[in-house]
Short mmCIF file of C-alpha atoms in Angstrom, two decimals:
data_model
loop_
_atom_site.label_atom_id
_atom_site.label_comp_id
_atom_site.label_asym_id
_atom_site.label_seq_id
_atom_site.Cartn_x
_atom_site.Cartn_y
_atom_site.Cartn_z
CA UNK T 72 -37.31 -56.56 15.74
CA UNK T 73 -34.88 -59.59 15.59
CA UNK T 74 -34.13 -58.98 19.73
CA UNK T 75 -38.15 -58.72 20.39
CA UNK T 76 -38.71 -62.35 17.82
CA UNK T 77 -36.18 -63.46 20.27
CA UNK T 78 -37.56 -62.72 23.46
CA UNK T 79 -40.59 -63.70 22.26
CA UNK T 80 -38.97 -67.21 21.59
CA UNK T 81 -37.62 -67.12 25.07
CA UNK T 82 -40.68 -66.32 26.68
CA UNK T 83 -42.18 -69.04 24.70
CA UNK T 84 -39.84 -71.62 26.05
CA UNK T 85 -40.69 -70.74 29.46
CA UNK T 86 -44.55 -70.78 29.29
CA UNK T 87 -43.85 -74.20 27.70
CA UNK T 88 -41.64 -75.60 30.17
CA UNK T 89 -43.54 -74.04 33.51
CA UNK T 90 -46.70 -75.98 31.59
CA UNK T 91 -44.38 -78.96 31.30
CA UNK T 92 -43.49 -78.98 34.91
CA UNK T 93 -47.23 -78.92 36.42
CA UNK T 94 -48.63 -81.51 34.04
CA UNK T 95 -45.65 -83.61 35.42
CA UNK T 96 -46.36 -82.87 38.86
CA UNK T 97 -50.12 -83.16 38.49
CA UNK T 98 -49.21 -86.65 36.79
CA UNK T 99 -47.15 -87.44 39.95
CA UNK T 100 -49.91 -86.30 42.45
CA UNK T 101 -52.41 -88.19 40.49
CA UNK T 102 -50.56 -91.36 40.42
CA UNK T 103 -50.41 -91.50 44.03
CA UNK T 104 -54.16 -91.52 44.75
CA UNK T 105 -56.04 -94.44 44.35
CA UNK T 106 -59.51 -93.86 42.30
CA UNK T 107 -62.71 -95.17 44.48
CA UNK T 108 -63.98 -98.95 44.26
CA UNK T 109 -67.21 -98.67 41.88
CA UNK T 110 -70.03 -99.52 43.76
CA UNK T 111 -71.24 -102.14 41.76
CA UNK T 112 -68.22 -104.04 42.31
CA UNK T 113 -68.57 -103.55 46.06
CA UNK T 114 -71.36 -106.00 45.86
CA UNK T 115 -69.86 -108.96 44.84
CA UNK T 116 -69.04 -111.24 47.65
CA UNK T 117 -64.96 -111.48 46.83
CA UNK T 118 -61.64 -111.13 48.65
CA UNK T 119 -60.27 -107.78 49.46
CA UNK T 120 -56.96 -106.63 47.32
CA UNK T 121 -53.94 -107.18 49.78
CA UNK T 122 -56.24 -109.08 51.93
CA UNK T 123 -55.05 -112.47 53.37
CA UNK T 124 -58.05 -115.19 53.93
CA UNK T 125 -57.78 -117.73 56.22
CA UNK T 126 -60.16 -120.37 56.34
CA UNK T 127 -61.78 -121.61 59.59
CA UNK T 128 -63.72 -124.37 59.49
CA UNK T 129 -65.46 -123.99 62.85
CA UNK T 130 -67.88 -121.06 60.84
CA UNK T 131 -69.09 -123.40 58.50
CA UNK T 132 -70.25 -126.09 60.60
CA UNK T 133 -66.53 -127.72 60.52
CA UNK T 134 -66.76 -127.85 56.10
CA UNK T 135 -63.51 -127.47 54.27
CA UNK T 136 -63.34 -125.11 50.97
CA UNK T 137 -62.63 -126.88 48.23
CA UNK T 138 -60.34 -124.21 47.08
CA UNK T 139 -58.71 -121.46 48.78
CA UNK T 140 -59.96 -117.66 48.47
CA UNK T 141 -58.32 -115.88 45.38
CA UNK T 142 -57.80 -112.66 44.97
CA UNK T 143 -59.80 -111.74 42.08
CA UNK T 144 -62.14 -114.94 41.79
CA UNK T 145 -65.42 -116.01 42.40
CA UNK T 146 -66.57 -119.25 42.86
CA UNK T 147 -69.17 -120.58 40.28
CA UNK T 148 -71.53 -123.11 39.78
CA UNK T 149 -74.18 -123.94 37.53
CA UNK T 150 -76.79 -126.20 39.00
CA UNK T 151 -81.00 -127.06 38.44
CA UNK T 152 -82.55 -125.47 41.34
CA UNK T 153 -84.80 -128.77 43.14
CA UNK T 154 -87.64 -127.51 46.03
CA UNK T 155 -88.62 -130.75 47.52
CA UNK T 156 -92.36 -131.10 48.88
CA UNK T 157 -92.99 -131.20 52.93
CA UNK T 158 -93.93 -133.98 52.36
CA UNK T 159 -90.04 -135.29 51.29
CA UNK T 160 -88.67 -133.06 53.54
CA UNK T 161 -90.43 -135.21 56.32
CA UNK T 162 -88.91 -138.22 54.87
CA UNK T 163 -85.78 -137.14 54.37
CA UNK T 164 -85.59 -135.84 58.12
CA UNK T 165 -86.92 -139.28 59.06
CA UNK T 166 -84.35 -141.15 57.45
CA UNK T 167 -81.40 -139.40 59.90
CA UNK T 168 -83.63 -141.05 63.02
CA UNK T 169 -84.87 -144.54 61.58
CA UNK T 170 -81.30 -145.65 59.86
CA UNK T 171 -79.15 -144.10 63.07
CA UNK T 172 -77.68 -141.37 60.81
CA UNK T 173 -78.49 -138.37 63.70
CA UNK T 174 -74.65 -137.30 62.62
CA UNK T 175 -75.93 -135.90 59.60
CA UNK T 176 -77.23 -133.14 58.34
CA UNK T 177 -80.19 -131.93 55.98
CA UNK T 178 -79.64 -129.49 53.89
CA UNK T 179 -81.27 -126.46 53.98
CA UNK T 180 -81.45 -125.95 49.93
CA UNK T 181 -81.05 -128.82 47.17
CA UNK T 182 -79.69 -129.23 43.67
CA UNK T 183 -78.82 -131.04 41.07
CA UNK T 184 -75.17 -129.89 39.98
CA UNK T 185 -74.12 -129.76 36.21
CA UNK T 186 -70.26 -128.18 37.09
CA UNK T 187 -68.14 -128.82 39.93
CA UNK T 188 -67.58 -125.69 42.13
CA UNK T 189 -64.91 -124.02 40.09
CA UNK T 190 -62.87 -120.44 40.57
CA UNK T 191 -63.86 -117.89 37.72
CA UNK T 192 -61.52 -114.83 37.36
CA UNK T 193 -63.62 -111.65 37.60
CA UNK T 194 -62.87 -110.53 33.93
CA UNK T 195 -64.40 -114.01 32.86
CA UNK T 196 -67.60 -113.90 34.73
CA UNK T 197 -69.56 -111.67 31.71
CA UNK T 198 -69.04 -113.67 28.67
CA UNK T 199 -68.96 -116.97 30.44
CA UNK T 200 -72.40 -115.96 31.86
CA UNK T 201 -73.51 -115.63 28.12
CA UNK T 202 -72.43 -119.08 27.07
CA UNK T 203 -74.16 -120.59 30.28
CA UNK T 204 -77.50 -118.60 28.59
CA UNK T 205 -76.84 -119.47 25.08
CA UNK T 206 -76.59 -123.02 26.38
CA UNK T 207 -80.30 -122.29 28.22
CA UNK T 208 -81.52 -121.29 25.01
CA UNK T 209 -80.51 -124.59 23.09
CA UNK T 210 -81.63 -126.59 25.59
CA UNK T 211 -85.39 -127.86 25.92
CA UNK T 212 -87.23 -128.16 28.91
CA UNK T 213 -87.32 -132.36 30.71
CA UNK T 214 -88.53 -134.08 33.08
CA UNK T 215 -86.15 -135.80 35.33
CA UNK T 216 -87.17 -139.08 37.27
CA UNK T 217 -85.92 -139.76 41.31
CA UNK T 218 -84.77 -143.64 41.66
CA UNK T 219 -83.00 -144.59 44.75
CA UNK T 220 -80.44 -143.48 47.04
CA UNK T 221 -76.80 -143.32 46.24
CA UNK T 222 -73.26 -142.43 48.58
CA UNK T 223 -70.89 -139.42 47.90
CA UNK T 224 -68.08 -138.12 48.56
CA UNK T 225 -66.17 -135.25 47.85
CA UNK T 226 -63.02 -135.09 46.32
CA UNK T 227 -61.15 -134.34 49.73
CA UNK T 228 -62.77 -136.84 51.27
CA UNK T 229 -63.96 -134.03 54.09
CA UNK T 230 -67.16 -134.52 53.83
CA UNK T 231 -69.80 -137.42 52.44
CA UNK T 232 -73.57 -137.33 51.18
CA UNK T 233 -76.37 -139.21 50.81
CA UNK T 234 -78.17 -138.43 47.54
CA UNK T 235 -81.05 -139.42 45.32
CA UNK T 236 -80.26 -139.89 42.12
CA UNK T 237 -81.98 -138.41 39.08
CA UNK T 238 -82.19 -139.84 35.64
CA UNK T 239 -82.92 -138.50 32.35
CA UNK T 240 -79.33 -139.31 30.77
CA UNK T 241 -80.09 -138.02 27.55
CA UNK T 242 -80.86 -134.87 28.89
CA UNK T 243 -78.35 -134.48 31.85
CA UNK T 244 -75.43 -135.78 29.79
CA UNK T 245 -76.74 -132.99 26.82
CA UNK T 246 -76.34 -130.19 29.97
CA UNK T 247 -73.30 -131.84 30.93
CA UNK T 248 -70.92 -131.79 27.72
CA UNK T 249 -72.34 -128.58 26.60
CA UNK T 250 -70.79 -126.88 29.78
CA UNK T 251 -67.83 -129.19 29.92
CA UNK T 252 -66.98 -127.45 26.53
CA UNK T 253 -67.60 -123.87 28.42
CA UNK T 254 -65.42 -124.43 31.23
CA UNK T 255 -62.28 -125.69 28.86
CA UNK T 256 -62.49 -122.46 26.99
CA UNK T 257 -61.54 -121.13 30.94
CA UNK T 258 -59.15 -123.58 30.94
CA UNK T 259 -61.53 -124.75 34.55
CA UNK T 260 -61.99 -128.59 35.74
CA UNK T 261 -64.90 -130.89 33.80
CA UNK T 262 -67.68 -132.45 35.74
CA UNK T 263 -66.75 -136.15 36.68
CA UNK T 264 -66.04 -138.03 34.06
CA UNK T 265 -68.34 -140.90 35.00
CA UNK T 266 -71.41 -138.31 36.22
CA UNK T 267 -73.88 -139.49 38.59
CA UNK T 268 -76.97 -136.61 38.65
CA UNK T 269 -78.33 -136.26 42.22
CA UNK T 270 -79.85 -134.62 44.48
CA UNK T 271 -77.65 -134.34 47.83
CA UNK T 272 -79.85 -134.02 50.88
CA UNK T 273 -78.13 -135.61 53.52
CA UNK T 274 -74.23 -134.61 54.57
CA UNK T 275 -71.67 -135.69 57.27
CA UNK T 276 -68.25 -134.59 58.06
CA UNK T 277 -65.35 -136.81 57.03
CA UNK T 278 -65.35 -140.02 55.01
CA UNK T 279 -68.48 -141.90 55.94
CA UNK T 280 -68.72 -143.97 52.52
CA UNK T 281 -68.04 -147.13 54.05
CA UNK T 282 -70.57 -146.76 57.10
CA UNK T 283 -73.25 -145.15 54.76
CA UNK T 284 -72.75 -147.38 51.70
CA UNK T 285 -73.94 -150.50 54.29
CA UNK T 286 -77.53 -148.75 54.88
CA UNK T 287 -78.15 -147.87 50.66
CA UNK T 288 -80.24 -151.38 50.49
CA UNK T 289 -82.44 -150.31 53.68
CA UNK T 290 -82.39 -146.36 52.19
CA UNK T 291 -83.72 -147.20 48.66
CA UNK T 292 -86.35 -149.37 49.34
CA UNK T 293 -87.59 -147.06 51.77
CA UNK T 294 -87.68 -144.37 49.01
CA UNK T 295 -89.35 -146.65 46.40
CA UNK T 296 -91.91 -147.35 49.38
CA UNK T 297 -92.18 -143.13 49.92
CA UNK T 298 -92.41 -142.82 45.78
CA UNK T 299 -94.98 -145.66 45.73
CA UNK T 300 -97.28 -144.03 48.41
CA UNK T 301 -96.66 -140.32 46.50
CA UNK T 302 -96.31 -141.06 42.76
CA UNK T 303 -96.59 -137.39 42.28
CA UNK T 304 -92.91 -137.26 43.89
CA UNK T 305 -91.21 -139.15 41.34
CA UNK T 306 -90.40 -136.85 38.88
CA UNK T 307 -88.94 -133.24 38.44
CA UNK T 308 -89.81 -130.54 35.58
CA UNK T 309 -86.89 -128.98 34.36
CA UNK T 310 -87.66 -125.63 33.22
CA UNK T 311 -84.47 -123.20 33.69
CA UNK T 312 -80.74 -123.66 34.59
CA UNK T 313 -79.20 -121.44 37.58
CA UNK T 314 -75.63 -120.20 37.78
CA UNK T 315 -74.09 -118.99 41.05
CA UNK T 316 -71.36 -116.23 41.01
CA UNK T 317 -70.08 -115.61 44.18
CA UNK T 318 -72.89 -113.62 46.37
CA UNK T 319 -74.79 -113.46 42.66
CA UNK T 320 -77.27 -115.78 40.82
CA UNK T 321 -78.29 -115.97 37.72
CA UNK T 322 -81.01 -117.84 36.31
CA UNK T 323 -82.52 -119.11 32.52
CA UNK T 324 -84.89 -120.72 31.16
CA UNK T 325 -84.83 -123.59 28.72
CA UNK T 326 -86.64 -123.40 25.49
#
Protein backbone atom coordinates (compact mmCIF):
# COMPACT_ATOMS: atom_id res chain seq x y z
CA UNK A 1 0.00 0.00 0.00
CA UNK A 2 2.89 2.36 1.09
CA UNK A 3 4.67 1.67 -2.71
CA UNK A 4 1.07 2.38 -4.50
CA UNK A 5 0.60 6.00 -1.89
CA UNK A 6 3.92 6.51 -3.42
CA UNK A 7 3.41 6.18 -6.92
CA UNK A 8 0.46 7.83 -6.54
CA UNK A 9 2.55 10.85 -5.14
CA UNK A 10 4.81 10.49 -8.09
CA UNK A 11 2.27 10.47 -10.57
CA UNK A 12 0.89 13.43 -8.87
CA UNK A 13 4.03 15.41 -9.27
CA UNK A 14 4.06 14.82 -12.85
CA UNK A 15 0.42 15.77 -13.77
CA UNK A 16 1.36 18.89 -11.76
CA UNK A 17 4.46 19.77 -13.37
CA UNK A 18 3.34 18.77 -17.24
CA UNK A 19 0.26 21.37 -16.13
CA UNK A 20 2.99 23.70 -14.94
CA UNK A 21 4.89 23.58 -18.13
CA UNK A 22 1.85 24.43 -20.63
CA UNK A 23 0.42 27.24 -18.54
CA UNK A 24 4.07 28.60 -18.83
CA UNK A 25 4.26 28.11 -22.38
CA UNK A 26 0.71 29.28 -23.07
CA UNK A 27 1.83 32.42 -20.89
CA UNK A 28 4.85 32.76 -23.26
CA UNK A 29 2.77 32.34 -26.52
CA UNK A 30 0.30 34.74 -25.19
CA UNK A 31 2.69 37.38 -24.33
CA UNK A 32 3.93 37.55 -27.73
CA UNK A 33 0.66 38.47 -29.47
CA UNK A 34 -0.55 41.74 -29.36
CA UNK A 35 -4.51 41.96 -28.44
CA UNK A 36 -6.55 44.03 -31.31
CA UNK A 37 -6.95 48.01 -31.13
CA UNK A 38 -10.72 48.46 -29.79
CA UNK A 39 -12.60 49.99 -32.31
CA UNK A 40 -13.73 52.79 -30.52
CA UNK A 41 -10.34 53.92 -30.03
CA UNK A 42 -9.67 53.60 -33.75
CA UNK A 43 -11.78 56.64 -34.14
CA UNK A 44 -10.03 59.14 -32.48
CA UNK A 45 -7.92 61.20 -34.74
CA UNK A 46 -4.33 60.45 -32.79
CA UNK A 47 -0.78 59.35 -33.62
CA UNK A 48 -0.01 55.78 -34.29
CA UNK A 49 2.18 53.85 -31.41
CA UNK A 50 5.84 53.71 -32.86
CA UNK A 51 4.75 56.14 -35.40
CA UNK A 52 7.03 59.17 -36.15
CA UNK A 53 5.02 62.54 -37.30
CA UNK A 54 6.50 64.98 -39.19
CA UNK A 55 4.92 68.11 -39.75
CA UNK A 56 4.64 69.75 -43.20
CA UNK A 57 3.42 72.90 -43.42
CA UNK A 58 2.72 72.99 -47.16
CA UNK A 59 -0.78 70.69 -46.17
CA UNK A 60 -2.07 73.21 -44.07
CA UNK A 61 -1.93 76.14 -46.18
CA UNK A 62 1.86 76.84 -44.91
CA UNK A 63 0.38 76.94 -40.74
CA UNK A 64 2.78 75.77 -38.11
CA UNK A 65 1.44 73.37 -35.11
CA UNK A 66 1.68 74.87 -32.13
CA UNK A 67 2.88 71.72 -30.63
CA UNK A 68 4.28 68.69 -32.03
CA UNK A 69 2.19 65.30 -32.40
CA UNK A 70 2.39 63.12 -29.14
CA UNK A 71 2.05 59.86 -28.89
CA UNK A 72 -0.87 59.40 -26.77
CA UNK A 73 -2.41 63.06 -26.88
CA UNK A 74 -5.05 64.88 -28.29
CA UNK A 75 -5.26 68.31 -28.77
CA UNK A 76 -8.14 70.18 -26.93
CA UNK A 77 -9.92 73.19 -26.90
CA UNK A 78 -12.86 74.59 -25.43
CA UNK A 79 -14.35 77.43 -27.37
CA UNK A 80 -18.24 79.26 -27.95
CA UNK A 81 -19.18 78.13 -31.30
CA UNK A 82 -20.01 81.90 -33.37
CA UNK A 83 -22.07 81.40 -37.04
CA UNK A 84 -21.82 84.80 -38.46
CA UNK A 85 -24.82 86.06 -40.79
CA UNK A 86 -24.20 86.38 -44.82
CA UNK A 87 -24.62 89.30 -44.31
CA UNK A 88 -21.02 89.62 -42.08
CA UNK A 89 -19.58 87.17 -44.03
CA UNK A 90 -19.92 89.72 -47.00
CA UNK A 91 -18.27 92.26 -44.93
CA UNK A 92 -15.75 90.46 -43.66
CA UNK A 93 -14.75 89.22 -47.30
CA UNK A 94 -14.95 92.89 -48.28
CA UNK A 95 -12.61 94.07 -45.85
CA UNK A 96 -9.54 91.70 -47.50
CA UNK A 97 -10.33 93.89 -50.98
CA UNK A 98 -11.13 97.55 -49.65
CA UNK A 99 -8.07 97.75 -46.91
CA UNK A 100 -5.47 95.79 -49.50
CA UNK A 101 -5.38 92.75 -47.15
CA UNK A 102 -5.95 90.07 -50.40
CA UNK A 103 -2.93 88.11 -48.38
CA UNK A 104 -5.32 87.00 -45.98
CA UNK A 105 -7.52 84.60 -45.38
CA UNK A 106 -11.23 84.09 -44.07
CA UNK A 107 -11.88 81.56 -42.12
CA UNK A 108 -14.05 79.00 -42.93
CA UNK A 109 -15.52 78.49 -39.16
CA UNK A 110 -15.32 81.13 -36.15
CA UNK A 111 -15.00 81.14 -32.39
CA UNK A 112 -14.55 82.65 -29.51
CA UNK A 113 -11.74 80.64 -27.54
CA UNK A 114 -11.90 80.20 -23.65
CA UNK A 115 -8.40 77.76 -23.53
CA UNK A 116 -5.45 77.93 -25.60
CA UNK A 117 -4.98 74.80 -27.81
CA UNK A 118 -3.48 72.50 -25.25
CA UNK A 119 -2.23 68.55 -25.44
CA UNK A 120 -4.56 66.26 -23.22
CA UNK A 121 -3.17 62.72 -22.47
CA UNK A 122 -5.76 60.14 -23.58
CA UNK A 123 -6.39 58.82 -19.95
CA UNK A 124 -7.36 62.53 -19.07
CA UNK A 125 -9.80 63.22 -21.76
CA UNK A 126 -13.01 61.47 -19.62
CA UNK A 127 -12.97 63.24 -16.40
CA UNK A 128 -11.65 66.45 -17.78
CA UNK A 129 -14.65 66.32 -20.20
CA UNK A 130 -16.86 66.19 -16.96
CA UNK A 131 -15.40 69.27 -15.36
CA UNK A 132 -15.72 71.20 -18.78
CA UNK A 133 -19.77 70.03 -18.28
CA UNK A 134 -20.00 70.66 -14.66
CA UNK A 135 -18.60 74.08 -15.53
CA UNK A 136 -21.66 74.28 -18.40
CA UNK A 137 -23.96 73.54 -15.76
CA UNK A 138 -22.85 76.48 -13.36
CA UNK A 139 -22.71 78.73 -15.89
CA UNK A 140 -25.83 80.86 -17.17
CA UNK A 141 -26.59 81.64 -20.52
CA UNK A 142 -25.21 85.78 -21.90
CA UNK A 143 -25.25 87.77 -24.35
CA UNK A 144 -22.00 88.92 -25.69
CA UNK A 145 -21.64 92.37 -27.55
CA UNK A 146 -19.13 92.81 -30.99
CA UNK A 147 -17.11 96.31 -30.67
CA UNK A 148 -14.34 96.86 -33.03
CA UNK A 149 -11.53 95.21 -34.60
CA UNK A 150 -8.42 94.18 -32.82
CA UNK A 151 -4.63 92.52 -34.14
CA UNK A 152 -3.31 89.02 -33.08
CA UNK A 153 -0.78 87.10 -33.02
CA UNK A 154 0.14 83.85 -32.05
CA UNK A 155 2.58 82.91 -29.72
CA UNK A 156 5.16 81.79 -32.52
CA UNK A 157 4.66 84.64 -34.23
CA UNK A 158 3.76 82.24 -37.49
CA UNK A 159 0.82 83.47 -38.11
CA UNK A 160 -1.40 86.90 -37.27
CA UNK A 161 -5.29 87.68 -37.15
CA UNK A 162 -7.59 90.17 -37.42
CA UNK A 163 -10.40 89.78 -34.87
CA UNK A 164 -13.51 91.39 -33.47
CA UNK A 165 -13.61 91.60 -30.15
CA UNK A 166 -16.44 90.52 -27.87
CA UNK A 167 -17.33 91.90 -24.51
CA UNK A 168 -19.28 90.72 -21.69
CA UNK A 169 -16.22 90.62 -19.10
CA UNK A 170 -18.16 89.49 -16.34
CA UNK A 171 -19.18 86.64 -18.12
CA UNK A 172 -16.07 85.72 -20.27
CA UNK A 173 -13.67 86.25 -17.37
CA UNK A 174 -16.38 83.80 -15.14
CA UNK A 175 -15.71 81.04 -18.27
CA UNK A 176 -12.23 81.94 -18.19
CA UNK A 177 -10.97 81.26 -14.46
CA UNK A 178 -13.34 78.46 -14.07
CA UNK A 179 -11.34 76.50 -16.81
CA UNK A 180 -8.03 78.04 -15.91
CA UNK A 181 -8.63 76.10 -12.59
CA UNK A 182 -9.44 72.80 -14.87
CA UNK A 183 -6.47 72.87 -16.89
CA UNK A 184 -3.97 73.30 -13.63
CA UNK A 185 -5.43 70.18 -12.19
CA UNK A 186 -3.68 68.74 -15.80
CA UNK A 187 -0.91 70.55 -14.92
CA UNK A 188 -1.80 72.31 -18.94
CA UNK A 189 -1.03 76.17 -19.87
CA UNK A 190 -3.79 79.06 -18.64
CA UNK A 191 -5.46 81.28 -21.15
CA UNK A 192 -3.49 84.66 -21.47
CA UNK A 193 -3.18 86.27 -18.60
CA UNK A 194 -4.41 89.63 -19.90
CA UNK A 195 -7.48 87.86 -22.16
CA UNK A 196 -8.81 89.64 -25.02
CA UNK A 197 -12.30 87.58 -26.19
CA UNK A 198 -12.60 87.62 -30.02
CA UNK A 199 -13.71 86.43 -32.75
CA UNK A 200 -10.74 85.69 -35.35
CA UNK A 201 -11.96 85.95 -38.91
CA UNK A 202 -9.23 87.14 -40.82
CA UNK A 203 -5.51 85.26 -40.80
CA UNK A 204 -2.10 85.75 -42.57
CA UNK A 205 1.07 83.87 -42.45
CA UNK A 206 3.96 85.32 -40.46
CA UNK A 207 4.08 88.41 -38.25
CA UNK A 208 1.86 90.99 -39.86
CA UNK A 209 1.09 93.00 -36.49
CA UNK A 210 2.87 95.94 -37.48
CA UNK A 211 1.33 96.23 -41.14
CA UNK A 212 -2.21 95.26 -39.80
CA UNK A 213 -2.14 97.25 -36.54
CA UNK A 214 -1.79 100.61 -39.09
CA UNK A 215 -5.34 99.77 -40.81
CA UNK A 216 -7.36 98.99 -37.03
CA UNK A 217 -8.57 102.90 -37.16
CA UNK A 218 -9.91 102.44 -40.92
CA UNK A 219 -11.18 98.57 -39.82
CA UNK A 220 -13.27 99.64 -36.75
CA UNK A 221 -15.04 102.38 -37.96
CA UNK A 222 -15.98 100.47 -40.83
CA UNK A 223 -17.49 97.84 -38.45
CA UNK A 224 -19.30 100.40 -36.23
CA UNK A 225 -20.64 101.75 -39.74
CA UNK A 226 -21.68 97.72 -40.69
CA UNK A 227 -23.18 97.40 -36.83
CA UNK A 228 -24.94 100.77 -37.26
CA UNK A 229 -26.65 99.78 -40.61
CA UNK A 230 -27.46 96.00 -38.93
CA UNK A 231 -28.08 96.57 -35.19
CA UNK A 232 -29.30 93.06 -35.13
CA UNK A 233 -25.43 92.09 -35.64
CA UNK A 234 -24.18 93.48 -32.57
CA UNK A 235 -24.66 91.01 -30.18
CA UNK A 236 -24.24 87.15 -29.66
CA UNK A 237 -26.50 84.68 -27.41
CA UNK A 238 -24.49 82.45 -25.55
CA UNK A 239 -26.28 79.36 -24.97
CA UNK A 240 -23.72 76.25 -24.73
CA UNK A 241 -19.89 75.82 -24.50
CA UNK A 242 -18.06 73.35 -27.11
CA UNK A 243 -14.96 71.31 -26.39
CA UNK A 244 -12.84 69.82 -29.19
CA UNK A 245 -10.93 66.49 -28.62
CA UNK A 246 -8.94 65.64 -31.34
CA UNK A 247 -11.35 64.41 -34.40
CA UNK A 248 -14.25 64.64 -31.40
CA UNK A 249 -16.58 67.46 -30.14
CA UNK A 250 -18.40 67.83 -27.46
CA UNK A 251 -20.93 70.27 -26.72
CA UNK A 252 -23.16 71.80 -23.42
CA UNK A 253 -25.41 73.90 -22.64
CA UNK A 254 -25.43 76.62 -20.05
CA UNK A 255 -28.11 76.82 -17.49
Amino acid sequence: MAGLSLIGEYSSDSEDEKLSSKKEENQRYNAGKRLPLPQSIKTWKGVDHHTEVTDDPSQHEGKIRSFKHERGTWATLVYILYKPSETLLSWMNLIRTHHSIEDGKIFEEFHVSLTRTVPLKFHWIDSFVEGVKKISENSNQFAMELTDVKVYCNDNKTRTFLGICCENDEALNDLTEALNKLLNEYLLPRFYEEASHHVSFLWCLDNQEERLKVKLPSLSSSLRNFIAENPQESYVQVQELHCKVGNRLYTFNLR
